[in-house]
Short mmCIF file of C-alpha atoms in Angstrom, two decimals:
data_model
loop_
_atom_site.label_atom_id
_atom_site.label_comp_id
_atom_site.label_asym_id
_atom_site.label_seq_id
_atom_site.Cartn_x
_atom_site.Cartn_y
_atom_site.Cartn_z
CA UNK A 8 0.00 0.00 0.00
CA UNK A 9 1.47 3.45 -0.66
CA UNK A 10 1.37 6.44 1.51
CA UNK A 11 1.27 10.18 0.90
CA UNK A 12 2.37 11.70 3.79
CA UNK A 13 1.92 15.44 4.85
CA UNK A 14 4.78 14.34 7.00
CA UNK A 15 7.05 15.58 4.25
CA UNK A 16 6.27 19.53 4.45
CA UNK A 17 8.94 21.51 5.84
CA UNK A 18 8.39 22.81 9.69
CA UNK A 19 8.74 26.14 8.37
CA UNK A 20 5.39 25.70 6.50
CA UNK A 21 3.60 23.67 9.03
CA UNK A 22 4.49 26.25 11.75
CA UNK A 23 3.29 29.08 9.61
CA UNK A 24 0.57 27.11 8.83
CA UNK A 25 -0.73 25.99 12.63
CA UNK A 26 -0.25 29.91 14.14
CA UNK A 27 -2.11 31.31 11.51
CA UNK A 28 -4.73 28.63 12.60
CA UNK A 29 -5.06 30.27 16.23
CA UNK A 30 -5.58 26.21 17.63
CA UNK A 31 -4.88 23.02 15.81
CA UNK A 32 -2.90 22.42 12.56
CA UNK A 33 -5.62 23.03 9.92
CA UNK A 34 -4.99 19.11 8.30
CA UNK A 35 -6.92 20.21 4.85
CA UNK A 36 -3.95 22.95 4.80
CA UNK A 37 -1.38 20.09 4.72
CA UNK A 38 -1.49 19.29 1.25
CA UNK A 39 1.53 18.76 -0.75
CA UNK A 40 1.68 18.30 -4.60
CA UNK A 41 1.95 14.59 -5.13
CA UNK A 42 3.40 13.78 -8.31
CA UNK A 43 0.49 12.24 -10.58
CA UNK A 44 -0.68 12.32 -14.39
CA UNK A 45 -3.00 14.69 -15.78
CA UNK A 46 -5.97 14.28 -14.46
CA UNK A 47 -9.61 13.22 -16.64
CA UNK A 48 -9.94 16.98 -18.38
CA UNK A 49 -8.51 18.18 -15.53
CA UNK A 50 -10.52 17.27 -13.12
CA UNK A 51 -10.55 18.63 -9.18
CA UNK A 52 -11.93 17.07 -6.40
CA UNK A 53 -12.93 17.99 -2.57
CA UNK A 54 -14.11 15.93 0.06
CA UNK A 55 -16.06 16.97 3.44
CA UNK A 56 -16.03 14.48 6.18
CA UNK A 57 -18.58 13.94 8.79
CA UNK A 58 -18.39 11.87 12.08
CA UNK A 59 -15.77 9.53 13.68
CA UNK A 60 -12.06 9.19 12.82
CA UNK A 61 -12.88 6.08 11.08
CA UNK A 62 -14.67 8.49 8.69
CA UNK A 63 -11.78 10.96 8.43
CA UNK A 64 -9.44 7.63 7.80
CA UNK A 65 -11.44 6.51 5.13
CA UNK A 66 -11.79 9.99 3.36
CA UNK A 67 -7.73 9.49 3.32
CA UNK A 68 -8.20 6.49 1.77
CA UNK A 69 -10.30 7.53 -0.94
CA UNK A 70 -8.08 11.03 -1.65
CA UNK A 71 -5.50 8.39 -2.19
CA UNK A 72 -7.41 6.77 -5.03
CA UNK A 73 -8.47 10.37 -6.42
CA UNK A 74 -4.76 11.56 -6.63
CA UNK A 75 -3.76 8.26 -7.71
CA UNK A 76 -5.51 8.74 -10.49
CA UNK A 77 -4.39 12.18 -11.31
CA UNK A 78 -7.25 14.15 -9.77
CA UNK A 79 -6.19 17.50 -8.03
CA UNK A 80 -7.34 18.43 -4.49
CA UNK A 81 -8.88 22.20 -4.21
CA UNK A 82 -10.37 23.96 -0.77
CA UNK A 83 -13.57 24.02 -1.50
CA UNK A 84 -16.89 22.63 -3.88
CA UNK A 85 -17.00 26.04 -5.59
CA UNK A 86 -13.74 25.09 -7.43
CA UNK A 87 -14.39 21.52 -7.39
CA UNK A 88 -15.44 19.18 -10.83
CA UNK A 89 -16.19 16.29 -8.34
CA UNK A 90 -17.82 16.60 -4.75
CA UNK A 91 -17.45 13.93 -2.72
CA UNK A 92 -19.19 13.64 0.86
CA UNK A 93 -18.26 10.83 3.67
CA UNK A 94 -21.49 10.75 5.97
CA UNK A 95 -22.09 9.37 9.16
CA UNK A 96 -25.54 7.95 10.42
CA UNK A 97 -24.65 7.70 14.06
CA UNK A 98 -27.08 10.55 14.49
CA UNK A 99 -29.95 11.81 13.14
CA UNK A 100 -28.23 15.48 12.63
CA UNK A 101 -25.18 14.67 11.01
CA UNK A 102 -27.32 13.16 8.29
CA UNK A 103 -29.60 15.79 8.39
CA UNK A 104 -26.26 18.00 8.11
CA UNK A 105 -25.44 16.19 4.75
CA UNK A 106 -28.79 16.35 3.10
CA UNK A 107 -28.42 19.70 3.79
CA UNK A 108 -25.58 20.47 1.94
CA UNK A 109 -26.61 18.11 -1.08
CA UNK A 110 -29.40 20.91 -1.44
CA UNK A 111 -27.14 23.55 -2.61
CA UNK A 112 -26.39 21.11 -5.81
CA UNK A 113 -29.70 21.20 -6.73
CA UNK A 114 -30.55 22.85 -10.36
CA UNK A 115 -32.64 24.86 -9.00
CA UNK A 116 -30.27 26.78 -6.76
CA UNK A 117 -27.57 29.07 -8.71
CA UNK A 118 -24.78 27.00 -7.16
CA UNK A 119 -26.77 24.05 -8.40
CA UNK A 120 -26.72 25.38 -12.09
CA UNK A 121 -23.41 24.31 -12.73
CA UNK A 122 -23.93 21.59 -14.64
CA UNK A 123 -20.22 20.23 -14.90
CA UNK A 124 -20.44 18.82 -10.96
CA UNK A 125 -20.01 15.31 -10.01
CA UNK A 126 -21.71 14.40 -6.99
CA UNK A 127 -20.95 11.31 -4.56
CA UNK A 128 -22.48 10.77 -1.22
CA UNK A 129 -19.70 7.70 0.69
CA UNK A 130 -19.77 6.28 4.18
CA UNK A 131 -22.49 5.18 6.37
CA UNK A 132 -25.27 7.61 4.82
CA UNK A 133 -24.46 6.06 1.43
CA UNK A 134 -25.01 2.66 2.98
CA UNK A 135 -28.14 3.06 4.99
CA UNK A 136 -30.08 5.01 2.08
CA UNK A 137 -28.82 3.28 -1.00
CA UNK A 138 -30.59 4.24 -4.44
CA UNK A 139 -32.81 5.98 -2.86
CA UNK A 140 -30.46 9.29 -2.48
CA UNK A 141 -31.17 9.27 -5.91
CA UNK A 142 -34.73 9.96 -5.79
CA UNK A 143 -34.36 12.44 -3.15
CA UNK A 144 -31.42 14.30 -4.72
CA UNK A 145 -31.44 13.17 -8.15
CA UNK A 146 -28.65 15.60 -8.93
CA UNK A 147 -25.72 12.95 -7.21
CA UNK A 148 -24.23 10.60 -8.90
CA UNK A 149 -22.58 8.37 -6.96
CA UNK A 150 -23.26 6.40 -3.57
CA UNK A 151 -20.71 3.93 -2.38
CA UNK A 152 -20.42 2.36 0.99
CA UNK A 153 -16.82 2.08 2.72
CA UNK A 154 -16.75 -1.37 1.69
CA UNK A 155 -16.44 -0.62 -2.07
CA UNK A 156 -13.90 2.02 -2.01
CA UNK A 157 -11.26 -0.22 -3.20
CA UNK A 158 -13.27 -0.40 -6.48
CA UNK A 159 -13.53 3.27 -6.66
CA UNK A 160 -11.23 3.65 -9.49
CA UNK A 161 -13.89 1.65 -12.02
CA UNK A 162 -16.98 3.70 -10.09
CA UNK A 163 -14.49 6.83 -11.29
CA UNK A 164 -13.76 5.64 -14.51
CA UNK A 165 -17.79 4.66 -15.01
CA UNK A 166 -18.56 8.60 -14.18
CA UNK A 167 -15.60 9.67 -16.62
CA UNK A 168 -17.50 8.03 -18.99
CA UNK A 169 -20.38 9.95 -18.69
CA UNK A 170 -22.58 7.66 -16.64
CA UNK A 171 -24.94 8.99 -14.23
CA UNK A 172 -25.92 6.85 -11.79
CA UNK A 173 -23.21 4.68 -10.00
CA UNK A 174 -23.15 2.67 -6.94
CA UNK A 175 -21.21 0.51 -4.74
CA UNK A 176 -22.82 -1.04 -1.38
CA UNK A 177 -21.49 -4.18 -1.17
CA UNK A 178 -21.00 -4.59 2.63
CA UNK A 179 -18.91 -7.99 3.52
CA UNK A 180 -15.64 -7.89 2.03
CA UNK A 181 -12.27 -7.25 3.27
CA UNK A 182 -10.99 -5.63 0.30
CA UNK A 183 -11.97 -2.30 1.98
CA UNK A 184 -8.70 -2.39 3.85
CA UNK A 185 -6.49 -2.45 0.87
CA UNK A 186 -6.39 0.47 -1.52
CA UNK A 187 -3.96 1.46 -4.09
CA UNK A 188 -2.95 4.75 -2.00
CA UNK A 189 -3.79 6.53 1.24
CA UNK A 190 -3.44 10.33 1.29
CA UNK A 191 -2.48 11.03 5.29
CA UNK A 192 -3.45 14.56 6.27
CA UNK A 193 -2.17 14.37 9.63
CA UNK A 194 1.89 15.16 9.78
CA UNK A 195 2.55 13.47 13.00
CA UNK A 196 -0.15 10.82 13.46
CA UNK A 197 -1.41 8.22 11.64
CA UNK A 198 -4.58 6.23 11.60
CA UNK A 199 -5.08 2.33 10.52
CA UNK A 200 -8.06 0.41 10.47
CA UNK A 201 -7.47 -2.85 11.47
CA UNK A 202 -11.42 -3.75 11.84
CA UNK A 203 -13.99 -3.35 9.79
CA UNK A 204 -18.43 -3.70 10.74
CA UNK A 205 -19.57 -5.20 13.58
CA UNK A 206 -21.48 -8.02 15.09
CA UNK A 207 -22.97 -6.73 18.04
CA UNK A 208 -26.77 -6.29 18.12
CA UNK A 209 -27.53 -3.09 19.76
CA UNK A 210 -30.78 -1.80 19.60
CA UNK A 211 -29.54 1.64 19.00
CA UNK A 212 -26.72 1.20 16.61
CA UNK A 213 -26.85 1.24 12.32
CA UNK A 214 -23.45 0.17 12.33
CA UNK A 215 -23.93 -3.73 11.84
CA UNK A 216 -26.11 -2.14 8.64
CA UNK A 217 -23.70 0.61 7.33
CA UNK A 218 -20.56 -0.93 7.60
CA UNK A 219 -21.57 -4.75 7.99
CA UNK A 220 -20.20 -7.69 9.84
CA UNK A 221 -16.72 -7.51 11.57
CA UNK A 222 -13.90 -8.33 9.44
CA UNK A 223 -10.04 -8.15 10.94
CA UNK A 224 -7.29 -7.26 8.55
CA UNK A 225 -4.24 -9.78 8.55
CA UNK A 226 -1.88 -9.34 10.90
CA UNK A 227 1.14 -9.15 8.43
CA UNK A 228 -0.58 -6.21 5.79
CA UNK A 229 -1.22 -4.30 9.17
CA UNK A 230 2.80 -4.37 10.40
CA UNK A 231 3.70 -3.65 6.49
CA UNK A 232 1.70 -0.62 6.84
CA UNK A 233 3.05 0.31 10.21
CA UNK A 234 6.89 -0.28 8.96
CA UNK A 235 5.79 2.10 6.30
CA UNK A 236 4.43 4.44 8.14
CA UNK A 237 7.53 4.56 10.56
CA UNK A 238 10.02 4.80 7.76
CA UNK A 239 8.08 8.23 6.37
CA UNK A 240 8.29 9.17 10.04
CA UNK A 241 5.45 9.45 11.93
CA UNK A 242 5.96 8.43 15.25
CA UNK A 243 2.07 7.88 16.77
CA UNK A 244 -0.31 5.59 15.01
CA UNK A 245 -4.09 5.16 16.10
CA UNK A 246 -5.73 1.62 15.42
CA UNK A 247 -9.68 1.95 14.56
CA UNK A 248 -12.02 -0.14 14.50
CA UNK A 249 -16.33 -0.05 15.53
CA UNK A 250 -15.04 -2.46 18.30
CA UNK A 251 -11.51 -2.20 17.90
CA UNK A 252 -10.28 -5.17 20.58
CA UNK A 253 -12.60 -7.95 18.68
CA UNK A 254 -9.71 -8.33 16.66
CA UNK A 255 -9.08 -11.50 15.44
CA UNK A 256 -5.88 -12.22 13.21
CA UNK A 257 -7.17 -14.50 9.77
CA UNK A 258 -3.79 -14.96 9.15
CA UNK A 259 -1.74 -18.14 9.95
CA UNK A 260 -0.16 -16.40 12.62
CA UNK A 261 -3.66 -15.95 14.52
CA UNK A 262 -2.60 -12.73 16.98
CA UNK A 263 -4.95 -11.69 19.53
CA UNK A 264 -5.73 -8.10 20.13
CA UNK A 265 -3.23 -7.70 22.80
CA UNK A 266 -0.53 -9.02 20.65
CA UNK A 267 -0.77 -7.01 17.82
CA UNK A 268 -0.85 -4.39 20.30
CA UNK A 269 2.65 -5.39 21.17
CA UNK A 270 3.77 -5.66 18.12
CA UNK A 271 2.68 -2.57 16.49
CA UNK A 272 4.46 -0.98 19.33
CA UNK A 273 8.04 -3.11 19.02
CA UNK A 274 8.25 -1.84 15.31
CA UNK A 275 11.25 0.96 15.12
CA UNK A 276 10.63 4.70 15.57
CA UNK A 277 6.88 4.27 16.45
CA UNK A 278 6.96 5.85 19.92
CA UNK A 279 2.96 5.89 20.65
CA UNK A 280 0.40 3.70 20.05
CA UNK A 281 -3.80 3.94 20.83
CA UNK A 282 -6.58 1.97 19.77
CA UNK A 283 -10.45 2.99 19.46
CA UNK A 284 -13.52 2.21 20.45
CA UNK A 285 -13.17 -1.30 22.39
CA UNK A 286 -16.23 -2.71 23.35
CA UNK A 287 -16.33 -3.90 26.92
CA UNK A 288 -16.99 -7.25 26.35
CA UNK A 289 -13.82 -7.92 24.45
CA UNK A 290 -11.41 -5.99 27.11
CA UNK A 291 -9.64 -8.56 29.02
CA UNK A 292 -6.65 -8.43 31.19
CA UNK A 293 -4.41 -9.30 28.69
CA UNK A 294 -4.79 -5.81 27.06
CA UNK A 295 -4.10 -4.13 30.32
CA UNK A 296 -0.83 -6.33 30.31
CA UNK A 297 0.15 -5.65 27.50
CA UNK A 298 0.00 -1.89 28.51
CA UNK A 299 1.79 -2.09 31.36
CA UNK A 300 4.58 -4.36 29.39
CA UNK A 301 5.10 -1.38 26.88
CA UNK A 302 5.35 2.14 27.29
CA UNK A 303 4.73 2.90 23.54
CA UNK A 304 1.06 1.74 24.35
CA UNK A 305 -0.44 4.66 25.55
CA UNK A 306 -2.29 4.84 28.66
CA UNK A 307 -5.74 5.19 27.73
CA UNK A 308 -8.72 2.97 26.87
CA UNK A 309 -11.70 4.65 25.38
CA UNK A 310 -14.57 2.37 27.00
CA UNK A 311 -17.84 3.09 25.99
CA UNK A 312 -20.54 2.40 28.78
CA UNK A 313 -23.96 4.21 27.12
CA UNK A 314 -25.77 3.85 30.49
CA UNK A 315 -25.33 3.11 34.19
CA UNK A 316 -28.59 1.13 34.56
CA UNK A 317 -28.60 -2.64 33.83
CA UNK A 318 -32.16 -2.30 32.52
CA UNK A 319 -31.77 0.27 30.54
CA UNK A 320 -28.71 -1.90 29.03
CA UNK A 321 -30.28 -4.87 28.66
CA UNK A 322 -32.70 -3.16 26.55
CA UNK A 323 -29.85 -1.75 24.32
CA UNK A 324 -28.60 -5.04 23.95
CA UNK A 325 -24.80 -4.24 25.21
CA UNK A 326 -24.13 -7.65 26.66
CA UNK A 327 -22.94 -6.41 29.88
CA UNK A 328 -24.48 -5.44 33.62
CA UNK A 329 -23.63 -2.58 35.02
CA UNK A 330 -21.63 -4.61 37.60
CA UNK A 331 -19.87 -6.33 34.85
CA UNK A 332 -18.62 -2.83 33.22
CA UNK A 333 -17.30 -1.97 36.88
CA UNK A 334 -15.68 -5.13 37.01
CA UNK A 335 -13.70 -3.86 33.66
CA UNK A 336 -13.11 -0.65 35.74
CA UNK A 337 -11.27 -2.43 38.16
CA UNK A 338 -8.99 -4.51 36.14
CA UNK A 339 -7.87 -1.39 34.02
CA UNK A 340 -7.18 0.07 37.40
CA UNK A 341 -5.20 -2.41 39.04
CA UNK A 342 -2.62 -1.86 35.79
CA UNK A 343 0.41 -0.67 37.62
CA UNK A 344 0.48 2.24 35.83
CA UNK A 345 -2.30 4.90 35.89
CA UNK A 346 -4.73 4.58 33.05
CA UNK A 347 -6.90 7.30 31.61
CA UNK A 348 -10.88 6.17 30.70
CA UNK A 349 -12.89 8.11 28.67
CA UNK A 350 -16.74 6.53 27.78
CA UNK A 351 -19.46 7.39 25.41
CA UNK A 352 -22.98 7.82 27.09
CA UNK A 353 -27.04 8.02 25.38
CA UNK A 354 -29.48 9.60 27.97
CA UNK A 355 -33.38 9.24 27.07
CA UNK A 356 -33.16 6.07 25.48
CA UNK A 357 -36.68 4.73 24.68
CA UNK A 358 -38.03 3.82 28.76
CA UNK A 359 -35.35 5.07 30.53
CA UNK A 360 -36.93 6.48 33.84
CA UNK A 361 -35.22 9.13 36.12
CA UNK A 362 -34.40 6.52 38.11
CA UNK A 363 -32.28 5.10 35.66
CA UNK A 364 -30.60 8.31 34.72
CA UNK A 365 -29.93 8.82 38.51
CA UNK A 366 -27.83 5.18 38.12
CA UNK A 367 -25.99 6.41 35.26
CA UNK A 368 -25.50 9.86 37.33
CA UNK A 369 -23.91 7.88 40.32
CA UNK A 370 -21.73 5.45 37.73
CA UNK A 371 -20.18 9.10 37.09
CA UNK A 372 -18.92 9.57 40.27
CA UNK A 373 -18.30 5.52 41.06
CA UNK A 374 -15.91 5.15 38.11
CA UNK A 375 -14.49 8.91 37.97
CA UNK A 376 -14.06 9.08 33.82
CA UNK A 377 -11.21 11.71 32.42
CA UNK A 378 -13.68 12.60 29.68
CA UNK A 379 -17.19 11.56 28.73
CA UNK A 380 -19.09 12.21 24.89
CA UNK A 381 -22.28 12.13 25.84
CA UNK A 382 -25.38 12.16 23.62
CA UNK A 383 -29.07 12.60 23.52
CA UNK A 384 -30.89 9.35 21.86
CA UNK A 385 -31.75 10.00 18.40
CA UNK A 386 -34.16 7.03 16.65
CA UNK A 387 -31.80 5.42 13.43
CA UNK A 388 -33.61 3.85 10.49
CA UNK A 389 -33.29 -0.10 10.57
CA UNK A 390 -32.83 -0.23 14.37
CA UNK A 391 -34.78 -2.54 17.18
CA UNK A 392 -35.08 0.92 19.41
CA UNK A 393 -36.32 3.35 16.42
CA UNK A 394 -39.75 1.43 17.43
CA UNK A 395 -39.86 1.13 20.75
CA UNK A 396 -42.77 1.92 22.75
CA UNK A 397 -42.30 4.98 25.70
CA UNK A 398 -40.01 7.50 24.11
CA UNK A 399 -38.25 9.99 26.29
CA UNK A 400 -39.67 13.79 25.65
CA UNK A 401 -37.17 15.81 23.57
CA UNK A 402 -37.21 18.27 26.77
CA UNK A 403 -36.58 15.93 29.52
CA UNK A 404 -33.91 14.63 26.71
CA UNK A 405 -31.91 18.31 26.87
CA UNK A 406 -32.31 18.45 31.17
CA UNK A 407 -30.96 15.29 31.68
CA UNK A 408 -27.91 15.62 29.17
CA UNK A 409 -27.11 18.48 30.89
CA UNK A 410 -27.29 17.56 33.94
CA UNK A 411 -24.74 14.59 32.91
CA UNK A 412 -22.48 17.02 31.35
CA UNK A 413 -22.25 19.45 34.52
CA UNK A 414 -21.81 16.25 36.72
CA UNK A 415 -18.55 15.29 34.90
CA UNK A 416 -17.49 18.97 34.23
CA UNK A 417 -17.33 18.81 38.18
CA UNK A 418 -15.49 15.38 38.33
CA UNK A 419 -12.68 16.85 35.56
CA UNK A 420 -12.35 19.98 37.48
CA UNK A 421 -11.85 18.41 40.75
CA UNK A 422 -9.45 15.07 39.06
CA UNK A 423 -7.15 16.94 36.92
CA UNK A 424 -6.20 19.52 39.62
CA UNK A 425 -3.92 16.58 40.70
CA UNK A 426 -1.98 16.89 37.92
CA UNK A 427 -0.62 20.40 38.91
CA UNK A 428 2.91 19.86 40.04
CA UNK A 429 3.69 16.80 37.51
CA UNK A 430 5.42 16.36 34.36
CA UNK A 431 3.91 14.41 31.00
CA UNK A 432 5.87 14.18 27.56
CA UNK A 433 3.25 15.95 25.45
CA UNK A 434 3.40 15.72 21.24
CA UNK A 435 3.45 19.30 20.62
CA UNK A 436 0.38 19.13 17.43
CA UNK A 437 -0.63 22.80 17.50
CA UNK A 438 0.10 26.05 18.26
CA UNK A 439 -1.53 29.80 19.23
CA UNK A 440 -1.08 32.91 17.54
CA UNK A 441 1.43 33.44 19.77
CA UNK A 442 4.96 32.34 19.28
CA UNK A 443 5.38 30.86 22.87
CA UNK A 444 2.15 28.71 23.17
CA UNK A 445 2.28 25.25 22.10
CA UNK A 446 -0.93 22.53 22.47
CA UNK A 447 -0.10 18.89 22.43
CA UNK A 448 -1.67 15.60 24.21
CA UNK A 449 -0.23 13.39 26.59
CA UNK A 450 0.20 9.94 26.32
CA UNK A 451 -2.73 9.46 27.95
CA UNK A 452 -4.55 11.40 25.53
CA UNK A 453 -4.75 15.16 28.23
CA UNK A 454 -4.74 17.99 26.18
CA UNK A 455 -1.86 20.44 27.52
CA UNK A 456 -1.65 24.17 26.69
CA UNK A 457 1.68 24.88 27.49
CA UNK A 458 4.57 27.73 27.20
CA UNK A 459 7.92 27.71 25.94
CA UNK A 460 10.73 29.80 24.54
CA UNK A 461 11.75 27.17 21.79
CA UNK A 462 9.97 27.90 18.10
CA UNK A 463 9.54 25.45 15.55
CA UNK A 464 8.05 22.33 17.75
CA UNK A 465 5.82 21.17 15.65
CA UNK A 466 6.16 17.06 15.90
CA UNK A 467 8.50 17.20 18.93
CA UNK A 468 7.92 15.39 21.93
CA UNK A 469 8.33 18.09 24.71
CA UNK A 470 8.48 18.01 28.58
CA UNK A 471 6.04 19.66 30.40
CA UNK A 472 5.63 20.59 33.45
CA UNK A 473 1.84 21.06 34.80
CA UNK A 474 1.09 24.68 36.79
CA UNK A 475 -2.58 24.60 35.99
CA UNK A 476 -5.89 22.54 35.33
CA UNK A 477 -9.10 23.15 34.27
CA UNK A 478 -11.85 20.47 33.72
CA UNK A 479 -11.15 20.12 30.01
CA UNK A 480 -7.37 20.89 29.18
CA UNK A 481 -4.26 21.73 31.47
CA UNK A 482 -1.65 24.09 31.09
CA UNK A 483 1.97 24.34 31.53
CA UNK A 484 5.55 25.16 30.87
CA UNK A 485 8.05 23.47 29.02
CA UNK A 486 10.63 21.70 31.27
CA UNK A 487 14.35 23.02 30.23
CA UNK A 488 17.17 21.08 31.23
#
């Protein structure tokens, strides 16, 4: 598999690039001409990405096909020929968000008008509506599910040809981990999907439909990539997957989660590894192991919970009690070294009562979480829960998510003030208008604002010390020898 790396800008550039940004390196500014024949008349693409960083993976993915082929990237769908959008379906307003925007294409809009647009709707919207994008905007073109974007060059070459309606939704093949190219738009990290769909059956979730079964990529394409990776020179790689640690090698060699882990992190110059989302049914002690074995694996596990009531999860279908996801709690905290947990949490699911909410309240406070992405239940097409009897009101929806959210704003506040006095290697990945702030994440993925005197640390690993915390970021100074 190739790689285009934005790795290969000069400092100089991404520097001047990150302070104009105020934050975070803009990534669609990291762009640098890849060598590639003369694109189909020309043509000029742009992609917008919605949802997880699966999503923004695959969008790499597919800009590797596109400049494989010799299309040219541009800023934005004004200058584009072809328009690509990767949806999500996880909620209902991201794919409202993308319907939206596929309105401005229609004919009967001036931006609409110009008729020499190609327009492709990808990812999990793609999957879950099909054909029938068509008929609602018959103005796109092309719908294809991440499981056909290794076929993307003949969908291209189809619209080159002047076609006008082409699909791909094919949804159980493994071929979606192997593509010609992979554009990376991150200079310093890198993500790999090493799973693909899932086979859980929660009530809530379109995933098993959008992205299918689970299929694991072989354990040997996944360390070719990773030697790859290392030799352009990133140094932190992220592995994805919808339930990352169901991992199961189908190659020969038959490596369990833990030990790919181990030996993702054992290849040379890769000084970080993480992994995303693990389900906690699959989390086992020998993941925690392998943590403590290797201090490239960083120390945090995003565990999702959803709720803190057992009934509420048994009618989500998680496979778990709420006594069996504090069991997971403690074996992740008897690691020897500390370990950052971060969850994902639905209030007003269909019959959750206020005493349930209160359980999920007081699983706040029993398991302490460094971060928590919590949601309001939306209803997904082709789901057990979209028809479930005794919805939650949309208003007692809104109280009770923020009443979650001030909860664990009070838990971060009060847990990260023990950080003050400490130092953390941080991976300096943005920067501030100002010369002497720096932003960068700890290994246990803590966001740290942070001063220092040095320019140009963009990519560096830097030591900080920690002289303040607030309940989403700390701040510091750079330690100087």
């Amino acid at each position: 598999m190739g790689i285009v790396a934005a790795k290969n800008l000069s400092k100089d550039v991404i520097t001047s690039l990150c302070m104009s940004d105020a934050i975070h390196v803009p990534l669609d500014s990291l762009r640098p001409a890849v060598p590639a024949a003369q694109s189909p008349a020309g043509w000029t693409f742009y992609i917008e990405t919605f949802g997880c960083q699966m999503n923004d993976h695959d969008s790499e993915k597919v800009a590797g096909v596109l400049l494989r082929r010799g299309y040219r990237r541009v800023a934005s769908p004004e200058e584009a020929r072809l328009v690509f959008y990767n949806t999500c379906s996880i909620r209902e307003k991201a794919a409202h968000k993308v319907f939206s925007r596929l309105g401005a294409f229609d004919p009967k809009n001036n931006f609409g008008q110009d008729s020499g647009k190609v327009i492709g709707v990808l990812g999990c919207v793609a999957q879950q509506e099909g054909e029938k994008i068509f008929k609602r905007a018959p103005w796109v073109s092309l719908v294809c599910g991440s499981a056909s974007y290794r076929k993307l060059p003949l969908l291209l070459a189809r619209l080159e040809a002047g076609e006008r309606r082409v699909t791909g939704l094919e949804t159980d093949t493994d071929e979606t981990f192997e593509t010609e190219l992979t554009r990376r738009d991150h200079p310093f990290r890198a993500y790999l999907t090493i799973i693909e769909g899932c086979d859980k059956s929660c009530t809530y979730c379109v995933v098993p439909y959008t992205r299918g079964p689970e299929r694991s990529r072989a354990s040997d394409a996944i360390l070719r990539e990773v030697r790859e990776l290392a030799d352009v020179g990133y140094t932190e790689l992220q592995l994805l997957g919808q339930t990352v640690n169901s991992y199961r090698d189908p190659s020969a060699r038959h490596l369990a989660f833990s030990e790919l882990l181990l030996a993702v992190a054992e290849v040379a110059g890769i000084r970080r590894v993480r992994f995303m989302t693990s389900h906690p049914r699959d989390l086992g002690a020998d993941i925690i192991d392998a943590i403590d074995a290797s201090p490239a694996l960083c120390d945090h596990i995003h565990l999702p919970v959803q709720a803190g009531s057992t009934r509420v999860l048994r009618a989500m279908q998680r496979t778990y009690t709420r006594d069996a996801y504090l069991d997971k709690i403690s074996v992740i905290r008897r690691a020897r070294r500390p370990i950052s947990i971060t969850t994902d949490i639905i209030v007003g699911f269909p019959g959750e009562t206020e005493s349930d909410f209160d359980e999920t309240l007081t699983l706040l406070d029993a398991v302490q979480f460094d971060s928590v992405f919590a949601f309001q239940y939306s209803p997904r097409p082709n789901t057990a829960a979209a028809v479930m009897a005794d919805p939650v009101p949309e208003g007692e929806k809104v109280r009770r998510l923020q009443a979650l959210l001030e909860r664990q704003r009070g838990i971060q506040s009060q847990n990260n003030q023990r950080f003050v006095g400490q130092s953390f290697e941080v991976l300096v990945d943005g920067g501030s208008r100002r010369e002497t702030q720096w932003i960068g994440r700890t290994s246990s993925n803590r966001t740290v604002n942070f001063a220092s005197s040095r320019q140009d640390l963009l990519g560096e690993y830097v030591r900080v010390r920690i002289t303040g915390a607030g309940p989403n970021s700390l701040t510091g100074q750079e330690c100087i020898e």
